[in-house]
PDB file of C-alpha atoms in Angstrom:
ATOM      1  CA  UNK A   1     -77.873 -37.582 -28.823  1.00 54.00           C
ATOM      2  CA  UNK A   2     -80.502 -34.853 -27.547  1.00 62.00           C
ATOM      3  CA  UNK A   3     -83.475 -34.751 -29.667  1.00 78.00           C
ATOM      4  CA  UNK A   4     -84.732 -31.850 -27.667  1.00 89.00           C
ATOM      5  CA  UNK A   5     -87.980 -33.655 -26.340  1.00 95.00           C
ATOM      6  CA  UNK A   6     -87.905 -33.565 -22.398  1.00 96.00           C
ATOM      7  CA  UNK A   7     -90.191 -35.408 -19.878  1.00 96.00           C
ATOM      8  CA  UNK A   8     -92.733 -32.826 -18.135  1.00 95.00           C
ATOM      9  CA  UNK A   9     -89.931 -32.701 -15.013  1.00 93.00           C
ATOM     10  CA  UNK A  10     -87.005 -31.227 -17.399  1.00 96.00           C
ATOM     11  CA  UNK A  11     -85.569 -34.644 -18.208  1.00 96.00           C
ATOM     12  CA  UNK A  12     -84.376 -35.006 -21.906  1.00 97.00           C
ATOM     13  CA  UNK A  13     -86.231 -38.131 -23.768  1.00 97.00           C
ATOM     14  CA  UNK A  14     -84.366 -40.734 -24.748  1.00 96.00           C
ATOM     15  CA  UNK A  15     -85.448 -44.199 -26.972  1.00 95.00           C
ATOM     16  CA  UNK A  16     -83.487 -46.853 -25.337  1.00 94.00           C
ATOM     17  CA  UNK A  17     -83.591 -50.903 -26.040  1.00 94.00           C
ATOM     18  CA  UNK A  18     -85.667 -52.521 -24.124  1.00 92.00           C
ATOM     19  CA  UNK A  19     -84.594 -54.896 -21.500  1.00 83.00           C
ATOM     20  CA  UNK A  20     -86.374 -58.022 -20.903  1.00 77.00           C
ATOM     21  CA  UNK A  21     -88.421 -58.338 -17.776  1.00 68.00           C
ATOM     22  CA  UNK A  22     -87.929 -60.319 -14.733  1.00 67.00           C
ATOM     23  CA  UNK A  23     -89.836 -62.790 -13.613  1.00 66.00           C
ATOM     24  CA  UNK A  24     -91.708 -63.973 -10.116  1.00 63.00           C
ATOM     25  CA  UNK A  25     -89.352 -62.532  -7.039  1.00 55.00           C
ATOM     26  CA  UNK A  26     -86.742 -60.414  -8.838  1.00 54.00           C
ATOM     27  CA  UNK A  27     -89.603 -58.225 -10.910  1.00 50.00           C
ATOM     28  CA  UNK A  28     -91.135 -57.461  -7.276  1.00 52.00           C
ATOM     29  CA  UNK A  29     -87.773 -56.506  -6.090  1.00 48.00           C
ATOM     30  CA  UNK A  30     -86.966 -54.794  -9.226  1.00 49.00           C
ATOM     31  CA  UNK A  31     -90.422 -52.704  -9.776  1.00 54.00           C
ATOM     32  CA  UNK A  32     -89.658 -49.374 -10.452  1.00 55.00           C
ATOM     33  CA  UNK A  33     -86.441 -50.098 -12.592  1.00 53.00           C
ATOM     34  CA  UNK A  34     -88.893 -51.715 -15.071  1.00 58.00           C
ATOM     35  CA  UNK A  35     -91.740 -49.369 -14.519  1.00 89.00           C
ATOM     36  CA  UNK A  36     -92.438 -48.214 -17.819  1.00 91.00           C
ATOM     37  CA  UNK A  37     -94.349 -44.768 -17.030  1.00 94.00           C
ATOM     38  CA  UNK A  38     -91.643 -44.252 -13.951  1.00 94.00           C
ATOM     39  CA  UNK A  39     -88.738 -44.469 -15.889  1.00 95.00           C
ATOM     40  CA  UNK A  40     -89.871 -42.405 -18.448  1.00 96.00           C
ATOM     41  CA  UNK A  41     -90.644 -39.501 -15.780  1.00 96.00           C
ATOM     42  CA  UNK A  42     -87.535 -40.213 -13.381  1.00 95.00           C
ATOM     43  CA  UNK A  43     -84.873 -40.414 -16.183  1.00 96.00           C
ATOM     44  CA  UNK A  44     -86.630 -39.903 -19.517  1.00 96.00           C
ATOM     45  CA  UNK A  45     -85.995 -43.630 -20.756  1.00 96.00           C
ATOM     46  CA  UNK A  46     -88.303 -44.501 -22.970  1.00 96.00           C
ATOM     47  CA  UNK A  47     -88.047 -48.445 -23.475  1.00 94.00           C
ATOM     48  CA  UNK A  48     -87.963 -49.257 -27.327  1.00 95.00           C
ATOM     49  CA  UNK A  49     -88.601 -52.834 -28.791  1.00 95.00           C
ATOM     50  CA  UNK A  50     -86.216 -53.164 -31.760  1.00 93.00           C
ATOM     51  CA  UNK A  51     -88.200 -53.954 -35.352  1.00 94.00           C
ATOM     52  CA  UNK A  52     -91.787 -53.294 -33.607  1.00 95.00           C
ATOM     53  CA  UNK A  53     -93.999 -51.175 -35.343  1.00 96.00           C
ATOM     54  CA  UNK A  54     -95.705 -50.276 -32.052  1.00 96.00           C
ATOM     55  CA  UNK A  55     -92.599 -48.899 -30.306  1.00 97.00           C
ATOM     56  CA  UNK A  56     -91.502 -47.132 -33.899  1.00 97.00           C
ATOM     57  CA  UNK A  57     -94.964 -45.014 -34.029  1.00 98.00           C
ATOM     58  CA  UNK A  58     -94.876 -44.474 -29.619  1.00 98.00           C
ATOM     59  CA  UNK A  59     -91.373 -42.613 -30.893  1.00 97.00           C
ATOM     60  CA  UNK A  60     -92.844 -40.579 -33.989  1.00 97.00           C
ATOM     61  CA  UNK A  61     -95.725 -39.138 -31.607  1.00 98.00           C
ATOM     62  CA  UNK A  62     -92.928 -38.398 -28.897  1.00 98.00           C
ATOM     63  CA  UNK A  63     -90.937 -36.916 -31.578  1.00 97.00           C
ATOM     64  CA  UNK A  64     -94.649 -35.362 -33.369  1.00 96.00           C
ATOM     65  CA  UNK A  65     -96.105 -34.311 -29.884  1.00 98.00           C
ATOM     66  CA  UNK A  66     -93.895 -33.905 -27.707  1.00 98.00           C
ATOM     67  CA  UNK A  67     -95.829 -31.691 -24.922  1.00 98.00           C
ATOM     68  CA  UNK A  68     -98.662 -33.956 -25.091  1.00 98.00           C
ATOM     69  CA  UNK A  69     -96.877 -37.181 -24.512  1.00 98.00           C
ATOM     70  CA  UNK A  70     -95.162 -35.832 -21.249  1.00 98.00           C
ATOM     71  CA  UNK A  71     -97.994 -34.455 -19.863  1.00 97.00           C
ATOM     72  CA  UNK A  72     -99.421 -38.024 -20.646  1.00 97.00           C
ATOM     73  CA  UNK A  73     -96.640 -39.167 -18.636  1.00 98.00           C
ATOM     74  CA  UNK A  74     -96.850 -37.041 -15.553  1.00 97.00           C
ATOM     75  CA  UNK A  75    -100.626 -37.423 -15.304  1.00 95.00           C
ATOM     76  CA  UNK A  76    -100.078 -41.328 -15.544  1.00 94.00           C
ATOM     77  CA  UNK A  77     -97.528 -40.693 -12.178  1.00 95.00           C
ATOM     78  CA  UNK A  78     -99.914 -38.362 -10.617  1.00 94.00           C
ATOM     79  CA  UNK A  79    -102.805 -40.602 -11.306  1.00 92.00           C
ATOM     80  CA  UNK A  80    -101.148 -43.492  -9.352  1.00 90.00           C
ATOM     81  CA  UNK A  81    -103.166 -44.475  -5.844  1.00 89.00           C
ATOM     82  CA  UNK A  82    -101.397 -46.656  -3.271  1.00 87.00           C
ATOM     83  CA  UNK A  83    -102.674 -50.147  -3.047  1.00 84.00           C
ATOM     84  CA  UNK A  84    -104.175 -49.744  -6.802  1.00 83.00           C
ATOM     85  CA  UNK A  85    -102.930 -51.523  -9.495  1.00 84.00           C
ATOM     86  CA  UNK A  86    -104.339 -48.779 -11.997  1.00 86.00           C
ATOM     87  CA  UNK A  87    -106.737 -46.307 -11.268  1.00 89.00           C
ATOM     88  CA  UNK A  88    -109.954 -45.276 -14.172  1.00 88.00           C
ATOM     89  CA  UNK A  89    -107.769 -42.226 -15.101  1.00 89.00           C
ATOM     90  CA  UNK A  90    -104.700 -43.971 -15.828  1.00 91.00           C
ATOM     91  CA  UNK A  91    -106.716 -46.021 -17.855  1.00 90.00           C
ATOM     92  CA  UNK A  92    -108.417 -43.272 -19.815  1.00 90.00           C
ATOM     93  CA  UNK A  93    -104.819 -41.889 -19.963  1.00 93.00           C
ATOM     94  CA  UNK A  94    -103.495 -45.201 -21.693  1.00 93.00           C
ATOM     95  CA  UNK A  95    -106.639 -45.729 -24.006  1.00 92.00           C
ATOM     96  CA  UNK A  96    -105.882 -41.894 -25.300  1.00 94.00           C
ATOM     97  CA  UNK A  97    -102.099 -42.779 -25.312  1.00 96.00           C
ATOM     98  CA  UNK A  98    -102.586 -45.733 -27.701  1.00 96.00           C
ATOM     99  CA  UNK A  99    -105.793 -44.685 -29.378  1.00 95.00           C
ATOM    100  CA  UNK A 100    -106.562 -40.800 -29.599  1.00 94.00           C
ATOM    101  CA  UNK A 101    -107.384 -38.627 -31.793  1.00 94.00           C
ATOM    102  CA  UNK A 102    -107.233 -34.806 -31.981  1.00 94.00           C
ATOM    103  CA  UNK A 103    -110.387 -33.344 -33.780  1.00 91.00           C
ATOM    104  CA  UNK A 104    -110.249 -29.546 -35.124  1.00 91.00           C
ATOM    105  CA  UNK A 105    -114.039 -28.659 -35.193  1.00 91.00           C
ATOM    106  CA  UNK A 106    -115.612 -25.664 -36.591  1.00 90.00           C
ATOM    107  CA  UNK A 107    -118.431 -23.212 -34.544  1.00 89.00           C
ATOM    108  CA  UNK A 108    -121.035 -24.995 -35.801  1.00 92.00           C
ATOM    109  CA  UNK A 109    -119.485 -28.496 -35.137  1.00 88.00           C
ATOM    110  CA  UNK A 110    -118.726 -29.405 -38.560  1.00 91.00           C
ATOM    111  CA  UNK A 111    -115.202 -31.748 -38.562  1.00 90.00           C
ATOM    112  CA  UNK A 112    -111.827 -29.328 -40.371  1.00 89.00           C
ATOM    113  CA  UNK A 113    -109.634 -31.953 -39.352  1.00 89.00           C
ATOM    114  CA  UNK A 114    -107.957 -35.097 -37.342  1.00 91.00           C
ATOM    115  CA  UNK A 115    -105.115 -35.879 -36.410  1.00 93.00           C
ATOM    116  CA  UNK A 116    -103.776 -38.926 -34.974  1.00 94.00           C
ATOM    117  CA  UNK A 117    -101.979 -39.159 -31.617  1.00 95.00           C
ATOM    118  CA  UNK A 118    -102.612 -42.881 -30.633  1.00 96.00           C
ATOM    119  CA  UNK A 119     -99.194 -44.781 -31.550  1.00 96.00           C
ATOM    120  CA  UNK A 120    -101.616 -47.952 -31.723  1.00 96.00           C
ATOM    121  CA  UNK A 121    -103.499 -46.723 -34.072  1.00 96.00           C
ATOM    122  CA  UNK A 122    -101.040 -46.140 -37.113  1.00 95.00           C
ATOM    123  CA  UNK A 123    -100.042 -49.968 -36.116  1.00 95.00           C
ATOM    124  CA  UNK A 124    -103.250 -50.892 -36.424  1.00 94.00           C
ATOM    125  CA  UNK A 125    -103.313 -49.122 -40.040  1.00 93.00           C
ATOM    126  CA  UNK A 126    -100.194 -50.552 -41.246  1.00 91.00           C
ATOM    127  CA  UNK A 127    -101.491 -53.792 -40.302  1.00 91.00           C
ATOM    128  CA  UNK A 128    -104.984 -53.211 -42.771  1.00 90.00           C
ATOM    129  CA  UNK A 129    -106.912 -53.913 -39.694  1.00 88.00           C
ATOM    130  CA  UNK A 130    -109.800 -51.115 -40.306  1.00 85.00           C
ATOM    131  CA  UNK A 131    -111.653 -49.517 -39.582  1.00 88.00           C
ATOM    132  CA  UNK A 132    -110.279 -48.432 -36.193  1.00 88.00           C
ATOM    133  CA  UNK A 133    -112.424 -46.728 -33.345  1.00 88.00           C
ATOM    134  CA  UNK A 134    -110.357 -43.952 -31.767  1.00 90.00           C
ATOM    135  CA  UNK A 135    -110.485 -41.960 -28.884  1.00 91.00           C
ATOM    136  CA  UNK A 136    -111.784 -38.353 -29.456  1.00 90.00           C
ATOM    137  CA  UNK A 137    -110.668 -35.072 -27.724  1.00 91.00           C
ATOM    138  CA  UNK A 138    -112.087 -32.136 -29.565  1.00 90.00           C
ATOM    139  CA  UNK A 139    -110.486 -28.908 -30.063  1.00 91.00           C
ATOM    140  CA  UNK A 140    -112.771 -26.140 -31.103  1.00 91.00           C
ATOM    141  CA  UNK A 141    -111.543 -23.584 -34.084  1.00 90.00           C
ATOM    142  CA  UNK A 142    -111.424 -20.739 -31.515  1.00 90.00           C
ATOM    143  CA  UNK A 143    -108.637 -22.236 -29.306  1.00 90.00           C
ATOM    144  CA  UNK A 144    -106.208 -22.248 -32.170  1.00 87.00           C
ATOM    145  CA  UNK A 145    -103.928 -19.472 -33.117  1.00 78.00           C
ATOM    146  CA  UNK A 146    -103.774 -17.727 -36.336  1.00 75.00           C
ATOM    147  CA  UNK A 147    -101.102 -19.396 -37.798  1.00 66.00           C
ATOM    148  CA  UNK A 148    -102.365 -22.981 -37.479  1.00 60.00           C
ATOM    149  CA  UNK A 149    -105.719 -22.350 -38.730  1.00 67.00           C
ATOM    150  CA  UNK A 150    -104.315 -20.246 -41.455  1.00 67.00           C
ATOM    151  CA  UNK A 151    -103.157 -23.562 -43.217  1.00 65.00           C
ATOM    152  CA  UNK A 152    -105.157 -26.513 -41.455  1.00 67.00           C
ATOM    153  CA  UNK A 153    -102.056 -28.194 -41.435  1.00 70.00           C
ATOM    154  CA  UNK A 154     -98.321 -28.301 -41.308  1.00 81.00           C
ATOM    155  CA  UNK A 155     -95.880 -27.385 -38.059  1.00 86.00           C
ATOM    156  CA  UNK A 156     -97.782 -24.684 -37.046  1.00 84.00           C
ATOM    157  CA  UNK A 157    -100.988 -26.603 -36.532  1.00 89.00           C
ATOM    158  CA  UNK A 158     -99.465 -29.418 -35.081  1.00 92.00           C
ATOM    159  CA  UNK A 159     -97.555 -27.633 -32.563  1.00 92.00           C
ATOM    160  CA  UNK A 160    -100.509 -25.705 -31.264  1.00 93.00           C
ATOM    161  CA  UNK A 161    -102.734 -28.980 -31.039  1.00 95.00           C
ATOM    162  CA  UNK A 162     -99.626 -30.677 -28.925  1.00 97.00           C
ATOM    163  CA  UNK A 163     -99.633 -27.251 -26.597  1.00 95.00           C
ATOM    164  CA  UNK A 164    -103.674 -27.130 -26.723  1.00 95.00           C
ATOM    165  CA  UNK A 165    -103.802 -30.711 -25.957  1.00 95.00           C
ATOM    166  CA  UNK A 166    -100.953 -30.502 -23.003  1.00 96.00           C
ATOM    167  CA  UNK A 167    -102.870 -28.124 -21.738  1.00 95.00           C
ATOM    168  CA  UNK A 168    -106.125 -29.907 -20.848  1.00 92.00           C
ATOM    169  CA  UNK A 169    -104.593 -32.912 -20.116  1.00 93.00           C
ATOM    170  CA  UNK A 170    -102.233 -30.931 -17.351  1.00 92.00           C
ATOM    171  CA  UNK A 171    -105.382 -28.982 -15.833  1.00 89.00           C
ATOM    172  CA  UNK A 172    -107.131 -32.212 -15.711  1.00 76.00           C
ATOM    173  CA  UNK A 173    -110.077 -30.914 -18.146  1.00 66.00           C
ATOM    174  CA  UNK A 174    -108.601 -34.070 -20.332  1.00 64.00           C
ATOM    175  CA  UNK A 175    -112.572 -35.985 -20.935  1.00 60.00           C
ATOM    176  CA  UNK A 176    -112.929 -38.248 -23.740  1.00 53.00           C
ATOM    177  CA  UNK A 177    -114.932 -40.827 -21.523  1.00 49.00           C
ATOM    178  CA  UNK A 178    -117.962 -40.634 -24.135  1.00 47.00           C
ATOM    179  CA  UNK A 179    -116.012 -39.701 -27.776  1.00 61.00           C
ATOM    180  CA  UNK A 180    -114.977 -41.822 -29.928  1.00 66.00           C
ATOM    181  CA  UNK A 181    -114.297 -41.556 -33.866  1.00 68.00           C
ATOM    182  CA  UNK A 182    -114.343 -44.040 -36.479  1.00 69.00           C
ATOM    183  CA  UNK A 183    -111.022 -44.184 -38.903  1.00 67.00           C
ATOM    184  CA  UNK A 184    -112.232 -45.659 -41.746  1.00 63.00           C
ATOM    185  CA  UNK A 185    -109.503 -45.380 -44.561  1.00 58.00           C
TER     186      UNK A 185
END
């Protein structure tokens, strides 16, 4: 079943179970069949833990912000350095991943409105472990389009944060080194 959500390569998403992962010798050999971010990119698997909360929300962003998680994707790939295990940016990447936060903010700076992008985060909600420090990437008032700031929320606001959001993390203007927001409730 096509849910219309595609990697940032053309591939269509899809949740699949997840498999369990070798051990020792045969998860060397067997790398990039169980590399998470590859997989996702190369085939649009995306692995899926059956009755974990974690996995459930990673899907309902997917599903929520589409644009924004492949771009997440394809920056993790193009982030990769030979001989690295993980690079600062693909860390950055995964700490926005689990834990960000889109912020609307007015000219004068004054907060309109968050939403929630970090799949850990709603776990961590559900679980009643607050508050929760997220990551913040701010989106000004003047990068929105009519529609979305018309109603401050809805499918017209979310779908021009995901494209907004895409967007910077695509042409590498993605910096949230020094933001963070506290989720209190």
């Amino acid at each position: 079943m096509s849910l219309g959500i595609k990697t940032a390569t053309g591939v269509p998403i899809q949740f699949i179970p997840a498999k369990p992962r070798p051990r020792g010798a045969a998860r060397r050999r067997r790398k990039d069949e169980h590399d998470y971010e590859l997989r996702i990119f190369n085939h649009g698997e995306v692995s899926t833990r059956s009755r974990n909360w974690h996995d459930f929300f990673n899907a309902l962003v997917w599903m929520t912000y589409p644009a924004t998680k492949a771009a997440l994707n394809a920056r993790q790939i193009a982030a990769r350095v030979p001989g690295i295990v993980r690079t600062r940016e693909q860390d950055r990447l995964t700490m926005f991943d689990e834990g960000g936060v889109i912020t609307v903010v007015a000219e004068d700076g004054s907060v309109i409105t968050r939403h929630i992008i970090g799949h850990a985060i709603f776990e961590l909600i559900c679980q009643k472990q607050l508050p929760v420090r997220g990551m913040q990437l701010v989106v000004p008032t003047n990068e929105l389009q009519p529609e979305g700031v018309a109603s401050w929320q809805g499918p017209a606001l979310t779908a021009d944060l995901d494209r907004i959001v895409a967007t910077k993390i695509r042409n590498q203007v993605f910096t949230t080194s020094h933001a963070s927001c506290l989720i209190t409730n």
